[in-house]
Amino acid sequence: MRSHRIALIPGDGIGPNVVEAAFKVGEAVAAKEGFTLEPTYFPWSCEFYAETGAMMPEDGIETLRGFDAILLGAVGWPASVPDSVSLHGLLLPIRKAFVQYANVRPHRLLPGVEGPLKAESFDILCIRENTEGEYSGAGGRVHQGGRDEVAVETAIFTRTGVERILRYGFEQARLRSGRLASVTKSNAQKHSMVFWDEITRELAEEYSDVEVTSYHIDAMAARMVMAPQSLDVVVASNLFGDILTDLGAAIQGGLGFAASANIDPTRSGPSMFEPVHGSAPDIADKGIANPLATIWSLAMMLDHLGEGEASARVMRAMEAATRGGIGVRPGSDTTGAIADAVLNAIERD
Ligand code: IPM
Ligand code: MN
């Protein structure tokens, strides 16, 4: 029987709740489709940090390398570990080490979910650069604590990095409507963002079947609220993509629906799948976290693993659940009730 080895990193806060719910859905759909998901749990988290002084063991990356995919819940418990430490100790190193350069985030309304806009339906696929740019980590502080203290944080844009993410965007546009929006701020940032726009134009010649439009980030933010139906594939740098995808989450009804995939398109290592919402300490262990973002991320994982039919089944089951009014409003149903509704829909399908 086909089998996929999955590294599960539930992490902090609501992470374990939503990963448990999503993985049950994964196992149910695998049984239907005749394959297995072989899970290995890793307790890497802020609690692990309190015990060991690190977010993951020194050989953590090497351990993960042997897996077919990683499903991650959430990282961060600011009351005990500063976010800048926990994120740079677990989530961000995984994205960089496995060159998961494409952070793919779908934004659309599931049936029955209203969202804050009185918009026509929209279906946006945000592609966020995930390894460099404004989150390169390059920089430092001098004269720390003194009156003359200086902090420098340098954005790094390499031709390799920009070209590969834009190429990924063009390829996705080709698979969808043939329209691509490339987002920069080249009117103000005259080096890196002009560079990005130039590479966009170069590739546009190669992908002459794709209609590409360049937008500035501020205008794009407004467009996503005022006319989201006019957009299809949107590609942006790390920081801009980070911000736009929280906006995308908001217009799709909230972070409880926002899924993401950290993809290495070359498949030289595992890709990682995680909800966008984070650890949500305020509702941790209350049993009310919406697992749909993680279940949707799991559907993206199955698709990446070549289990397209299983992925489609999960999406259909999620849609059946929300169409029936389950999980459509924040706090309206418990984590368990939403997961059960999805599991029931899988049984009935
Ligand atoms: C996200 C998160 C992370 C990011 C943080 C927690 C570092 O906001 O996945 O969008 O910015 O990448
Ligand atoms: Mn974010």
mmCIF file of C-alpha atoms and ligand atoms in Angstrom:
data_model
loop_
_atom_site.group_PDB
_atom_site.id
_atom_site.type_symbol
_atom_site.label_atom_id
_atom_site.label_comp_id
_atom_site.label_asym_id
_atom_site.label_seq_id
_atom_site.Cartn_x
_atom_site.Cartn_y
_atom_site.Cartn_z
ATOM 1 C CA MET A 1 0.000 0.000 0.000
ATOM 2 C CA ARG A 2 1.189 3.544 -0.738
ATOM 3 C CA SER A 3 2.465 5.259 2.352
ATOM 4 C CA HIS A 4 3.627 8.798 3.127
ATOM 5 C CA ARG A 5 5.849 9.596 6.096
ATOM 6 C CA ILE A 6 4.573 12.727 7.827
ATOM 7 C CA ALA A 7 6.456 14.717 10.460
ATOM 8 C CA LEU A 8 3.892 16.234 12.820
ATOM 9 C CA ILE A 9 4.995 19.297 14.765
ATOM 10 C CA PRO A 10 1.920 20.382 16.752
ATOM 11 C CA GLY A 11 3.906 23.164 18.478
ATOM 12 C CA ASP A 12 2.330 25.673 20.845
ATOM 13 C CA GLY A 13 -1.058 26.986 21.942
ATOM 14 C CA ILE A 14 -3.889 25.804 19.713
ATOM 15 C CA GLY A 15 -1.357 24.043 17.433
ATOM 16 C CA PRO A 16 -1.815 20.595 19.041
ATOM 17 C CA ASN A 17 -5.643 20.942 18.982
ATOM 18 C CA VAL A 18 -5.870 21.743 15.280
ATOM 19 C CA VAL A 19 -3.181 19.261 14.203
ATOM 20 C CA GLU A 20 -4.935 16.442 16.035
ATOM 21 C CA ALA A 21 -8.230 17.314 14.347
ATOM 22 C CA ALA A 22 -6.678 17.671 10.898
ATOM 23 C CA PHE A 23 -4.654 14.495 11.111
ATOM 24 C CA LYS A 24 -7.787 12.479 11.907
ATOM 25 C CA VAL A 25 -9.265 13.826 8.685
ATOM 26 C CA GLY A 26 -6.057 12.851 6.878
ATOM 27 C CA GLU A 27 -6.232 9.290 8.183
ATOM 28 C CA ALA A 28 -9.914 8.966 7.298
ATOM 29 C CA VAL A 29 -9.405 10.121 3.739
ATOM 30 C CA ALA A 30 -6.301 7.958 3.333
ATOM 31 C CA ALA A 31 -8.323 4.899 4.327
ATOM 32 C CA LYS A 32 -10.930 5.795 1.696
ATOM 33 C CA GLU A 33 -8.316 6.259 -1.004
ATOM 34 C CA GLY A 34 -6.218 3.226 -0.131
ATOM 35 C CA PHE A 35 -2.996 4.716 1.202
ATOM 36 C CA THR A 36 -1.574 5.370 4.656
ATOM 37 C CA LEU A 37 -0.118 8.378 6.422
ATOM 38 C CA GLU A 38 2.680 7.322 8.760
ATOM 39 C CA PRO A 39 2.976 9.975 11.479
ATOM 40 C CA THR A 40 5.982 10.756 13.661
ATOM 41 C CA TYR A 41 5.349 13.317 16.408
ATOM 42 C CA PHE A 42 7.943 15.910 17.351
ATOM 43 C CA PRO A 43 7.299 17.830 20.585
ATOM 44 C CA TRP A 44 9.318 20.841 19.419
ATOM 45 C CA SER A 45 7.763 23.934 20.954
ATOM 46 C CA CYS A 46 8.273 26.618 23.594
ATOM 47 C CA GLU A 47 7.781 23.934 26.248
ATOM 48 C CA PHE A 48 10.596 21.956 24.630
ATOM 49 C CA TYR A 49 12.651 25.169 24.821
ATOM 50 C CA ALA A 50 11.981 25.465 28.550
ATOM 51 C CA GLU A 51 13.235 21.905 29.035
ATOM 52 C CA THR A 52 16.210 21.891 26.680
ATOM 53 C CA GLY A 53 17.162 25.506 25.926
ATOM 54 C CA ALA A 54 16.408 25.059 22.201
ATOM 55 C CA MET A 55 13.251 24.962 20.082
ATOM 56 C CA MET A 56 14.441 21.784 18.378
ATOM 57 C CA PRO A 57 17.468 19.503 18.754
ATOM 58 C CA GLU A 58 20.660 20.387 16.921
ATOM 59 C CA ASP A 59 20.039 17.677 14.350
ATOM 60 C CA GLY A 60 16.355 18.640 13.979
ATOM 61 C CA ILE A 61 16.671 19.679 10.356
ATOM 62 C CA GLU A 62 18.520 16.486 9.451
ATOM 63 C CA THR A 63 15.816 14.458 11.195
ATOM 64 C CA LEU A 64 13.073 16.148 9.194
ATOM 65 C CA ARG A 65 14.887 15.687 5.891
ATOM 66 C CA GLY A 66 13.815 12.047 5.642
ATOM 67 C CA PHE A 67 10.079 12.820 5.694
ATOM 68 C CA ASP A 68 7.730 13.237 2.744
ATOM 69 C CA ALA A 69 6.043 16.273 4.317
ATOM 70 C CA ILE A 70 5.752 18.253 7.540
ATOM 71 C CA LEU A 71 2.437 19.276 9.120
ATOM 72 C CA LEU A 72 2.938 22.066 11.639
ATOM 73 C CA GLY A 73 0.401 23.575 14.035
ATOM 74 C CA ALA A 74 1.774 26.820 15.420
ATOM 75 C CA VAL A 75 4.931 28.175 17.002
ATOM 76 C CA GLY A 76 5.046 30.788 19.762
ATOM 77 C CA TRP A 77 4.250 31.289 23.430
ATOM 78 C CA PRO A 78 5.369 34.845 24.087
ATOM 79 C CA ALA A 79 4.686 34.640 27.824
ATOM 80 C CA SER A 80 7.649 32.284 28.192
ATOM 81 C CA VAL A 81 9.800 32.669 25.059
ATOM 82 C CA PRO A 82 10.111 35.863 22.979
ATOM 83 C CA ASP A 83 8.633 35.354 19.489
ATOM 84 C CA SER A 84 11.886 36.482 17.921
ATOM 85 C CA VAL A 85 13.572 33.494 19.616
ATOM 86 C CA SER A 86 10.906 30.823 19.084
ATOM 87 C CA LEU A 87 10.247 31.648 15.436
ATOM 88 C CA HIS A 88 13.932 31.913 14.553
ATOM 89 C CA GLY A 89 14.500 28.622 16.377
ATOM 90 C CA LEU A 90 11.918 26.489 14.592
ATOM 91 C CA LEU A 91 9.569 27.772 11.893
ATOM 92 C CA LEU A 92 11.873 30.099 9.977
ATOM 93 C CA PRO A 93 14.912 27.746 9.932
ATOM 94 C CA ILE A 94 12.729 24.951 8.498
ATOM 95 C CA ARG A 95 11.454 27.202 5.706
ATOM 96 C CA LYS A 96 15.002 28.283 4.871
ATOM 97 C CA ALA A 97 16.837 24.959 5.328
ATOM 98 C CA PHE A 98 14.485 23.113 3.002
ATOM 99 C CA VAL A 99 14.366 26.036 0.575
ATOM 100 C CA GLN A 100 10.576 26.168 0.835
ATOM 101 C CA TYR A 101 10.682 29.301 -1.209
ATOM 102 C CA ALA A 102 7.041 29.392 -2.236
ATOM 103 C CA ASN A 103 4.572 30.153 0.518
ATOM 104 C CA VAL A 104 1.218 29.461 -1.091
ATOM 105 C CA ARG A 105 -1.937 30.828 0.537
ATOM 106 C CA PRO A 106 -5.439 30.477 -0.957
ATOM 107 C CA HIS A 107 -8.063 33.081 -0.132
ATOM 108 C CA ARG A 108 -11.669 32.412 -0.987
ATOM 109 C CA LEU A 109 -14.932 32.142 0.884
ATOM 110 C CA LEU A 110 -16.012 28.625 1.780
ATOM 111 C CA PRO A 111 -19.751 28.087 1.184
ATOM 112 C CA GLY A 112 -21.793 29.520 4.042
ATOM 113 C CA VAL A 113 -18.989 31.817 5.225
ATOM 114 C CA GLU A 114 -19.886 35.478 4.843
ATOM 115 C CA GLY A 115 -16.709 37.430 5.438
ATOM 116 C CA PRO A 116 -16.660 41.164 6.124
ATOM 117 C CA LEU A 117 -16.987 42.311 2.498
ATOM 118 C CA LYS A 118 -20.166 42.596 0.519
ATOM 119 C CA ALA A 119 -18.129 41.279 -2.379
ATOM 120 C CA GLU A 120 -18.895 39.007 -5.235
ATOM 121 C CA SER A 121 -17.123 35.723 -4.816
ATOM 122 C CA PHE A 122 -13.358 35.856 -5.168
ATOM 123 C CA ASP A 123 -10.620 33.274 -5.500
ATOM 124 C CA ILE A 124 -7.132 34.611 -4.854
ATOM 125 C CA LEU A 125 -3.952 32.563 -4.650
ATOM 126 C CA CYS A 126 -1.200 34.488 -2.882
ATOM 127 C CA ILE A 127 2.350 33.372 -3.536
ATOM 128 C CA ARG A 128 4.706 34.784 -0.944
ATOM 129 C CA GLU A 129 8.503 34.619 -1.250
ATOM 130 C CA ASN A 130 9.541 32.620 1.800
ATOM 131 C CA THR A 131 13.314 32.494 2.175
ATOM 132 C CA GLU A 132 14.841 35.950 1.765
ATOM 133 C CA GLY A 133 13.708 39.531 1.172
ATOM 134 C CA GLU A 134 12.840 41.549 4.236
ATOM 135 C CA TYR A 135 12.997 38.439 6.482
ATOM 136 C CA SER A 136 16.544 37.455 5.530
ATOM 137 C CA GLY A 137 17.702 38.039 9.097
ATOM 138 C CA ALA A 138 20.693 40.036 7.835
ATOM 139 C CA GLY A 139 21.577 42.930 10.095
ATOM 140 C CA GLY A 140 22.625 43.708 13.606
ATOM 141 C CA ARG A 141 22.666 46.148 16.491
ATOM 142 C CA VAL A 142 25.549 48.228 17.722
ATOM 143 C CA HIS A 143 26.002 50.347 20.849
ATOM 144 C CA GLN A 144 23.267 48.227 22.384
ATOM 145 C CA GLY A 145 21.523 49.973 25.248
ATOM 146 C CA GLY A 146 23.436 53.206 24.659
ATOM 147 C CA ARG A 147 22.139 56.548 23.443
ATOM 148 C CA ASP A 148 23.766 56.007 20.064
ATOM 149 C CA GLU A 149 22.270 52.577 19.533
ATOM 150 C CA VAL A 150 21.756 51.602 15.906
ATOM 151 C CA ALA A 151 19.664 48.768 14.469
ATOM 152 C CA VAL A 152 20.087 47.704 10.853
ATOM 153 C CA GLU A 153 17.936 45.094 9.132
ATOM 154 C CA THR A 154 18.778 44.529 5.510
ATOM 155 C CA ALA A 155 16.415 43.112 2.926
ATOM 156 C CA ILE A 156 18.178 40.688 0.603
ATOM 157 C CA PHE A 157 16.908 40.137 -2.920
ATOM 158 C CA THR A 158 18.910 37.741 -5.071
ATOM 159 C CA ARG A 159 18.326 37.137 -8.764
ATOM 160 C CA THR A 160 17.932 33.442 -8.011
ATOM 161 C CA GLY A 161 15.410 34.117 -5.253
ATOM 162 C CA VAL A 162 13.323 36.653 -7.140
ATOM 163 C CA GLU A 163 13.357 34.757 -10.406
ATOM 164 C CA ARG A 164 12.282 31.451 -8.905
ATOM 165 C CA ILE A 165 9.342 32.896 -6.966
ATOM 166 C CA LEU A 166 8.138 34.880 -9.961
ATOM 167 C CA ARG A 167 8.491 31.810 -12.151
ATOM 168 C CA TYR A 168 6.373 29.890 -9.638
ATOM 169 C CA GLY A 169 3.776 32.672 -9.837
ATOM 170 C CA PHE A 170 3.731 32.588 -13.639
ATOM 171 C CA GLU A 171 3.357 28.787 -13.590
ATOM 172 C CA GLN A 172 0.434 28.983 -11.148
ATOM 173 C CA ALA A 173 -1.207 31.682 -13.264
ATOM 174 C CA ARG A 174 -0.890 29.369 -16.250
ATOM 175 C CA LEU A 175 -2.699 26.621 -14.338
ATOM 176 C CA ARG A 176 -5.505 29.011 -13.356
ATOM 177 C CA SER A 177 -6.884 32.062 -15.173
ATOM 178 C CA GLY A 178 -3.667 33.145 -16.887
ATOM 179 C CA ARG A 179 -3.542 36.362 -14.860
ATOM 180 C CA LEU A 180 -0.734 37.297 -12.504
ATOM 181 C CA ALA A 181 -0.393 40.328 -10.220
ATOM 182 C CA SER A 182 3.156 41.133 -9.108
ATOM 183 C CA VAL A 183 3.425 43.325 -6.022
ATOM 184 C CA THR A 184 6.263 45.712 -5.137
ATOM 185 C CA LYS A 185 6.873 49.226 -3.887
ATOM 186 C CA SER A 186 9.198 50.277 -6.657
ATOM 187 C CA ASN A 187 8.151 53.916 -6.547
ATOM 188 C CA ALA A 188 9.794 54.235 -3.125
ATOM 189 C CA GLN A 189 12.272 51.360 -2.842
ATOM 190 C CA LYS A 190 14.438 52.048 -5.822
ATOM 191 C CA HIS A 191 16.882 49.151 -5.706
ATOM 192 C CA SER A 192 15.316 45.866 -4.672
ATOM 193 C CA MET A 193 11.807 46.560 -5.889
ATOM 194 C CA VAL A 194 12.888 48.002 -9.231
ATOM 195 C CA PHE A 195 14.984 44.844 -9.592
ATOM 196 C CA TRP A 196 11.870 42.719 -8.894
ATOM 197 C CA ASP A 197 9.843 44.661 -11.477
ATOM 198 C CA GLU A 198 12.623 44.229 -14.053
ATOM 199 C CA ILE A 199 12.727 40.470 -13.560
ATOM 200 C CA THR A 200 8.923 40.395 -13.799
ATOM 201 C CA ARG A 201 9.166 42.060 -17.219
ATOM 202 C CA GLU A 202 11.930 39.696 -18.352
ATOM 203 C CA LEU A 203 9.878 36.634 -17.452
ATOM 204 C CA ALA A 204 6.726 38.124 -18.965
ATOM 205 C CA GLU A 205 8.368 37.726 -22.376
ATOM 206 C CA GLU A 206 8.927 34.047 -21.749
ATOM 207 C CA TYR A 207 5.378 33.585 -20.407
ATOM 208 C CA SER A 208 3.686 35.565 -23.127
ATOM 209 C CA ASP A 209 0.444 33.616 -22.545
ATOM 210 C CA VAL A 210 0.189 35.067 -19.017
ATOM 211 C CA GLU A 211 -1.185 38.556 -18.512
ATOM 212 C CA VAL A 212 0.937 40.149 -15.805
ATOM 213 C CA THR A 213 0.175 43.427 -14.034
ATOM 214 C CA SER A 214 2.493 45.127 -11.536
ATOM 215 C CA TYR A 215 0.903 46.800 -8.507
ATOM 216 C CA HIS A 216 2.288 48.731 -5.593
ATOM 217 C CA ILE A 217 1.657 47.119 -2.233
ATOM 218 C CA ASP A 218 -0.480 49.980 -0.937
ATOM 219 C CA ALA A 219 -2.721 49.905 -3.979
ATOM 220 C CA MET A 220 -2.912 46.116 -3.773
ATOM 221 C CA ALA A 221 -4.064 46.298 -0.149
ATOM 222 C CA ALA A 222 -6.906 48.580 -1.214
ATOM 223 C CA ARG A 223 -7.753 46.391 -4.207
ATOM 224 C CA MET A 224 -8.009 43.271 -2.080
ATOM 225 C CA VAL A 225 -10.732 45.009 -0.071
ATOM 226 C CA MET A 226 -12.477 46.963 -2.829
ATOM 227 C CA ALA A 227 -12.260 44.534 -5.768
ATOM 228 C CA PRO A 228 -10.954 41.130 -4.686
ATOM 229 C CA GLN A 229 -12.845 39.481 -7.547
ATOM 230 C CA SER A 230 -10.492 41.240 -9.993
ATOM 231 C CA LEU A 231 -7.503 39.246 -8.717
ATOM 232 C CA ASP A 232 -6.283 35.731 -9.307
ATOM 233 C CA VAL A 233 -2.633 34.817 -8.637
ATOM 234 C CA VAL A 234 -0.772 37.432 -6.594
ATOM 235 C CA VAL A 235 2.994 37.189 -6.070
ATOM 236 C CA ALA A 236 4.882 39.272 -3.509
ATOM 237 C CA SER A 237 8.024 39.476 -1.397
ATOM 238 C CA ASN A 238 8.251 37.949 2.069
ATOM 239 C CA LEU A 239 7.054 40.945 4.142
ATOM 240 C CA PHE A 240 4.505 42.169 1.639
ATOM 241 C CA GLY A 241 3.165 38.640 1.186
ATOM 242 C CA ASP A 242 2.985 38.208 4.954
ATOM 243 C CA ILE A 243 0.835 41.308 5.331
ATOM 244 C CA LEU A 244 -1.332 40.687 2.278
ATOM 245 C CA THR A 245 -2.118 37.152 3.403
ATOM 246 C CA ASP A 246 -3.427 38.312 6.770
ATOM 247 C CA LEU A 247 -5.599 40.698 4.777
ATOM 248 C CA GLY A 248 -6.569 37.754 2.570
ATOM 249 C CA ALA A 249 -7.431 35.771 5.691
ATOM 250 C CA ALA A 250 -9.595 38.634 6.945
ATOM 251 C CA ILE A 251 -11.631 38.900 3.751
ATOM 252 C CA GLN A 252 -12.174 35.127 3.672
ATOM 253 C CA GLY A 253 -13.830 35.284 7.065
ATOM 254 C CA GLY A 254 -10.888 35.187 9.447
ATOM 255 C CA LEU A 255 -7.650 33.450 10.289
ATOM 256 C CA GLY A 256 -9.572 30.289 11.127
ATOM 257 C CA PHE A 257 -9.870 29.628 7.396
ATOM 258 C CA ALA A 258 -6.415 30.666 6.196
ATOM 259 C CA ALA A 259 -4.323 27.736 4.996
ATOM 260 C CA SER A 260 -0.772 27.697 3.780
ATOM 261 C CA ALA A 261 1.839 25.546 2.126
ATOM 262 C CA ASN A 262 5.577 26.181 2.321
ATOM 263 C CA ILE A 263 6.685 24.520 -0.871
ATOM 264 C CA ASP A 264 10.039 23.503 -2.259
ATOM 265 C CA PRO A 265 8.994 23.128 -5.892
ATOM 266 C CA THR A 266 12.235 21.244 -6.678
ATOM 267 C CA ARG A 267 11.191 18.579 -4.140
ATOM 268 C CA SER A 268 14.749 18.153 -2.913
ATOM 269 C CA GLY A 269 13.410 18.114 0.673
ATOM 270 C CA PRO A 270 10.079 17.998 2.492
ATOM 271 C CA SER A 271 7.583 20.813 2.123
ATOM 272 C CA MET A 272 5.696 22.076 5.181
ATOM 273 C CA PHE A 273 1.985 22.731 5.617
ATOM 274 C CA GLU A 274 0.562 24.956 8.364
ATOM 275 C CA PRO A 275 -2.384 27.188 9.167
ATOM 276 C CA VAL A 276 -1.624 30.912 9.034
ATOM 277 C CA HIS A 277 -3.222 31.717 12.394
ATOM 278 C CA GLY A 278 -0.435 31.045 14.886
ATOM 279 C CA SER A 279 -0.723 29.724 18.444
ATOM 280 C CA ALA A 280 -3.593 31.977 19.683
ATOM 281 C CA PRO A 281 -2.651 31.757 23.415
ATOM 282 C CA ASP A 282 -5.954 33.372 24.439
ATOM 283 C CA ILE A 283 -7.986 30.362 23.273
ATOM 284 C CA ALA A 284 -5.416 27.581 23.744
ATOM 285 C CA ASP A 285 -6.934 24.398 25.163
ATOM 286 C CA LYS A 286 -10.438 25.869 25.232
ATOM 287 C CA GLY A 287 -11.466 23.502 22.460
ATOM 288 C CA ILE A 288 -12.818 26.303 20.277
ATOM 289 C CA ALA A 289 -10.026 26.786 17.729
ATOM 290 C CA ASN A 290 -11.272 26.411 14.172
ATOM 291 C CA PRO A 291 -9.407 23.451 12.628
ATOM 292 C CA LEU A 292 -10.494 24.280 9.064
ATOM 293 C CA ALA A 293 -7.303 26.237 8.253
ATOM 294 C CA THR A 294 -5.237 23.195 9.222
ATOM 295 C CA ILE A 295 -7.572 20.778 7.443
ATOM 296 C CA TRP A 296 -7.288 22.917 4.295
ATOM 297 C CA SER A 297 -3.480 22.930 4.728
ATOM 298 C CA LEU A 298 -3.643 19.144 4.992
ATOM 299 C CA ALA A 299 -5.572 19.071 1.703
ATOM 300 C CA MET A 300 -2.722 21.066 0.147
ATOM 301 C CA MET A 301 -0.271 18.548 1.617
ATOM 302 C CA LEU A 302 -2.141 15.611 0.095
ATOM 303 C CA ASP A 303 -2.142 17.330 -3.260
ATOM 304 C CA HIS A 304 1.603 17.924 -3.008
ATOM 305 C CA LEU A 305 2.096 14.239 -2.157
ATOM 306 C CA GLY A 306 0.370 13.270 -5.386
ATOM 307 C CA GLU A 307 -2.898 12.343 -3.666
ATOM 308 C CA GLY A 308 -5.055 14.703 -5.709
ATOM 309 C CA GLU A 309 -8.268 12.735 -5.264
ATOM 310 C CA ALA A 310 -7.822 12.577 -1.479
ATOM 311 C CA SER A 311 -7.145 16.300 -1.447
ATOM 312 C CA ALA A 312 -10.305 16.990 -3.444
ATOM 313 C CA ARG A 313 -12.280 14.781 -1.043
ATOM 314 C CA VAL A 314 -11.067 16.834 1.928
ATOM 315 C CA MET A 315 -12.033 20.070 0.205
ATOM 316 C CA ARG A 316 -15.474 18.693 -0.665
ATOM 317 C CA ALA A 317 -15.989 17.546 2.921
ATOM 318 C CA MET A 318 -14.955 20.930 4.329
ATOM 319 C CA GLU A 319 -17.328 22.643 1.948
ATOM 320 C CA ALA A 320 -20.152 20.289 2.882
ATOM 321 C CA ALA A 321 -19.544 21.108 6.554
ATOM 322 C CA THR A 322 -19.530 24.880 6.114
ATOM 323 C CA ARG A 323 -22.470 24.745 3.712
ATOM 324 C CA GLY A 324 -24.328 23.129 6.589
ATOM 325 C CA GLY A 325 -23.375 26.095 8.768
ATOM 326 C CA ILE A 326 -20.649 24.354 10.772
ATOM 327 C CA GLY A 327 -17.596 26.411 11.700
ATOM 328 C CA VAL A 328 -18.626 29.433 9.684
ATOM 329 C CA ARG A 329 -18.384 32.023 12.466
ATOM 330 C CA PRO A 330 -15.575 32.461 15.006
ATOM 331 C CA GLY A 331 -16.426 30.456 18.112
ATOM 332 C CA SER A 332 -19.691 29.126 16.663
ATOM 333 C CA ASP A 333 -18.647 25.491 17.017
ATOM 334 C CA THR A 334 -16.016 23.563 18.927
ATOM 335 C CA THR A 335 -12.870 22.172 17.319
ATOM 336 C CA GLY A 336 -14.234 18.670 17.799
ATOM 337 C CA ALA A 337 -17.650 19.455 16.308
ATOM 338 C CA ILE A 338 -16.089 20.994 13.193
ATOM 339 C CA ALA A 339 -13.701 18.068 12.752
ATOM 340 C CA ASP A 340 -16.597 15.611 13.212
ATOM 341 C CA ALA A 341 -18.667 17.418 10.586
ATOM 342 C CA VAL A 342 -15.782 17.089 8.117
ATOM 343 C CA LEU A 343 -15.256 13.426 9.048
ATOM 344 C CA ASN A 344 -18.965 12.707 8.589
ATOM 345 C CA ALA A 345 -18.934 14.361 5.196
ATOM 346 C CA ILE A 346 -15.978 12.186 4.193
ATOM 347 C CA GLU A 347 -17.910 9.101 5.274
ATOM 348 C CA ARG A 348 -20.961 10.150 3.263
ATOM 349 C CA ASP A 349 -19.053 11.219 0.133
HETATM 350 C C1 IPM B 1 3.163 33.718 9.013
HETATM 351 C C2 IPM B 1 3.632 34.232 10.327
HETATM 352 C C3 IPM B 1 5.146 34.128 10.395
HETATM 353 C C4 IPM B 1 5.719 34.828 9.200
HETATM 354 C C5 IPM B 1 5.752 34.691 11.683
HETATM 355 C C6 IPM B 1 5.167 34.013 12.887
HETATM 356 C C7 IPM B 1 7.240 34.670 11.671
HETATM 357 O O1 IPM B 1 3.198 35.532 10.534
HETATM 358 O O2 IPM B 1 3.396 32.533 8.704
HETATM 359 O O3 IPM B 1 2.579 34.489 8.248
HETATM 360 O O4 IPM B 1 5.723 36.039 9.141
HETATM 361 O O5 IPM B 1 6.167 34.150 8.287
HETATM 362 MN MN MN B 2 1.921 36.280 8.971
#
